[in-house]
XYZ file of C-alpha atoms in Angstrom:
217
model
C 76.745 148.844 98.330
C 75.937 145.182 99.027
C 78.751 143.949 96.785
C 81.281 146.342 98.313
C 80.204 145.378 101.839
C 80.746 141.663 101.098
C 84.140 142.370 99.518
C 85.158 144.451 102.544
C 84.206 141.594 104.884
C 86.199 139.186 102.714
C 89.302 141.390 102.824
C 88.949 141.687 106.617
C 88.647 137.892 106.939
C 91.736 137.420 104.776
C 93.701 139.821 106.973
C 92.532 138.080 110.140
C 93.649 134.723 108.716
C 97.023 136.127 107.672
C 96.222 135.641 104.007
C 97.103 137.861 101.052
C 94.435 140.452 100.278
C 92.449 139.382 97.225
C 93.515 135.744 97.428
C 89.886 134.590 97.799
C 87.569 134.922 94.812
C 83.941 135.954 95.234
C 81.459 134.012 93.118
C 78.355 136.200 92.908
C 75.522 133.659 92.673
C 73.175 135.121 90.079
C 70.731 132.219 89.668
C 67.073 133.251 89.365
C 68.042 136.929 89.592
C 66.521 139.522 87.239
C 68.801 140.799 84.486
C 68.690 144.331 85.901
C 70.249 143.194 89.189
C 72.935 141.178 87.427
C 73.742 144.075 85.111
C 74.069 146.409 88.111
C 76.689 144.123 89.689
C 78.514 143.846 86.354
C 78.440 147.648 86.088
C 80.150 147.848 89.497
C 83.033 145.939 87.966
C 82.453 142.427 89.293
C 83.226 139.692 86.781
C 82.834 136.271 88.459
C 79.358 134.751 88.719
C 77.785 131.426 89.655
C 74.783 129.684 88.142
C 72.866 126.549 89.160
C 70.991 125.769 85.960
C 72.467 125.169 82.507
C 69.403 126.396 80.605
C 69.172 129.622 82.597
C 72.870 130.306 82.062
C 72.534 129.621 78.338
C 69.761 132.211 78.080
C 71.584 134.827 80.154
C 75.348 134.805 79.844
C 76.119 134.929 76.094
C 74.329 138.315 76.065
C 76.194 139.628 79.101
C 79.555 138.344 77.787
C 78.923 140.318 74.591
C 78.239 143.448 76.648
C 80.941 143.162 79.332
C 84.535 142.003 78.990
C 86.419 139.339 80.999
C 83.274 137.735 82.470
C 83.659 134.305 84.092
C 80.713 132.050 84.922
C 80.991 128.986 87.166
C 78.521 126.090 87.383
C 77.729 125.542 91.055
C 74.538 123.465 90.829
C 74.014 119.756 90.119
C 74.955 118.883 86.545
C 72.990 116.283 84.602
C 75.228 114.164 82.392
C 73.045 114.882 79.347
C 73.719 118.617 79.784
C 77.484 118.251 80.163
C 78.236 119.181 76.529
C 76.414 122.495 76.808
C 77.929 123.087 80.241
C 81.522 122.797 79.059
C 80.770 125.326 76.315
C 79.104 127.777 78.719
C 81.132 127.642 81.924
C 84.685 128.514 82.901
C 84.505 126.136 85.873
C 82.256 123.327 87.120
C 82.170 122.911 90.900
C 79.887 119.852 91.052
C 81.739 116.841 89.639
C 80.215 114.167 91.878
C 80.003 110.785 90.125
C 81.857 108.510 87.746
C 79.390 108.855 84.848
C 79.767 112.656 84.843
C 83.560 112.460 85.114
C 83.678 110.048 82.162
C 81.488 112.339 80.059
C 83.600 115.389 80.916
C 86.793 113.473 80.076
C 85.432 112.539 76.626
C 84.349 116.124 75.973
C 87.742 117.468 77.103
C 89.557 115.099 74.758
C 87.292 116.041 71.851
C 87.500 119.790 72.471
C 91.143 119.997 73.572
C 90.132 122.246 76.469
C 88.175 121.773 79.678
C 86.670 124.091 82.297
C 88.266 124.104 85.731
C 86.814 121.145 87.650
C 86.032 120.842 91.354
C 84.905 117.594 92.973
C 81.854 118.066 95.197
C 82.286 116.256 98.516
C 79.329 115.312 100.714
C 81.220 116.085 103.942
C 78.156 115.408 106.090
C 77.376 112.072 104.358
C 73.802 113.294 103.912
C 71.706 110.766 101.938
C 69.659 113.470 100.192
C 72.672 115.510 99.079
C 74.898 115.173 96.028
C 78.629 114.737 96.361
C 81.279 112.061 96.698
C 81.327 110.494 100.167
C 84.486 111.262 102.159
C 85.597 107.625 102.309
C 85.322 107.313 98.518
C 87.033 110.601 97.639
C 90.664 109.532 97.238
C 89.668 106.701 94.882
C 87.386 109.009 92.886
C 90.169 111.585 92.450
C 92.557 108.843 91.332
C 89.989 107.633 88.789
C 89.530 111.177 87.435
C 93.272 111.542 87.008
C 93.450 108.226 85.137
C 91.013 109.785 82.648
C 93.406 112.757 82.261
C 90.928 115.067 83.980
C 92.807 117.954 85.540
C 91.159 118.832 88.859
C 91.321 122.316 90.358
C 90.018 121.476 93.809
C 87.147 120.410 96.032
C 83.753 121.897 96.876
C 81.347 121.316 99.771
C 78.033 122.507 101.176
C 78.001 121.728 104.921
C 74.791 120.351 106.474
C 72.217 123.000 107.298
C 72.070 123.833 110.984
C 75.535 122.468 111.751
C 78.729 124.372 112.502
C 80.391 124.727 109.108
C 83.944 125.117 110.413
C 84.702 121.383 110.942
C 83.437 120.638 107.416
C 85.681 123.339 105.973
C 88.662 121.975 107.895
C 87.906 118.453 106.656
C 87.666 119.633 103.047
C 90.967 121.503 103.344
C 92.678 118.396 104.733
C 91.243 116.223 101.933
C 92.456 118.698 99.299
C 95.958 118.892 100.767
C 96.165 115.097 100.971
C 95.375 114.867 97.266
C 97.600 117.707 96.099
C 94.698 120.045 95.260
C 94.797 123.782 95.969
C 91.255 124.930 95.119
C 88.662 125.067 97.901
C 85.162 126.166 96.909
C 83.402 126.577 100.241
C 81.494 129.165 102.223
C 78.259 130.993 101.494
C 76.490 134.102 102.796
C 76.266 132.894 106.398
C 79.697 131.336 106.821
C 82.153 132.644 104.230
C 84.392 134.227 106.869
C 84.861 130.839 108.559
C 85.577 129.346 105.135
C 88.250 131.966 104.443
C 89.846 131.205 107.832
C 89.985 127.522 106.782
C 91.610 128.245 103.415
C 88.773 128.833 100.920
C 89.872 130.015 97.485
C 86.299 130.620 96.241
C 83.238 131.667 98.271
C 79.695 131.682 96.883
C 77.395 134.560 97.879
C 74.048 135.306 96.257
C 71.103 137.042 97.883
C 73.353 139.106 100.187
C 74.611 140.777 97.000
C 71.581 140.760 94.716
C 68.658 140.723 97.138
C 66.128 137.981 97.837
C 65.257 135.618 94.989
C 61.726 135.386 93.659
C 61.046 131.850 92.415
C 57.489 132.658 91.339
């Protein structure tokens, strides 16, 4: 029921924003969730999932892809450059392109493989020193550099500062994307995905509200 309740809220938010029903994709964040919970959501028919850790995804998703058809898995956590090769083999999209060294590595891998996952640039909209992401003032130059490497970008991603109103960050991200000719907006989580949909999100990321609380023990 949790999955269906989230989807119903998403459809209601789309309608309220005057958007086409189903235009926003739900990334079910399955990191650190037991296989039984993930399988239950797959059995309900959901096919788009998000993972934070390359090694965990490598241990989990080849098995589930063999069992269920049309599964897509997106990388939504920080990506170490030395794990980029495995990441491009595992994931259909990477939402956390955040620095030149990673972009360069992904460009080389894309050229060698002839294909590349969908790529989103992570933007540190709150300019938080402890958080990953390209700073807003550096974004246009970073996007231009990625394009010079023949990296095809799908959009932008952000995680607004905790405790702040998310809506201005979503609006800022949408404006940055439009300015750079990008249509993808990966923004909004369990507590604010309706505001993200109102601001134009194309992907929202919801985890424990679907699967239940995580146990990191």
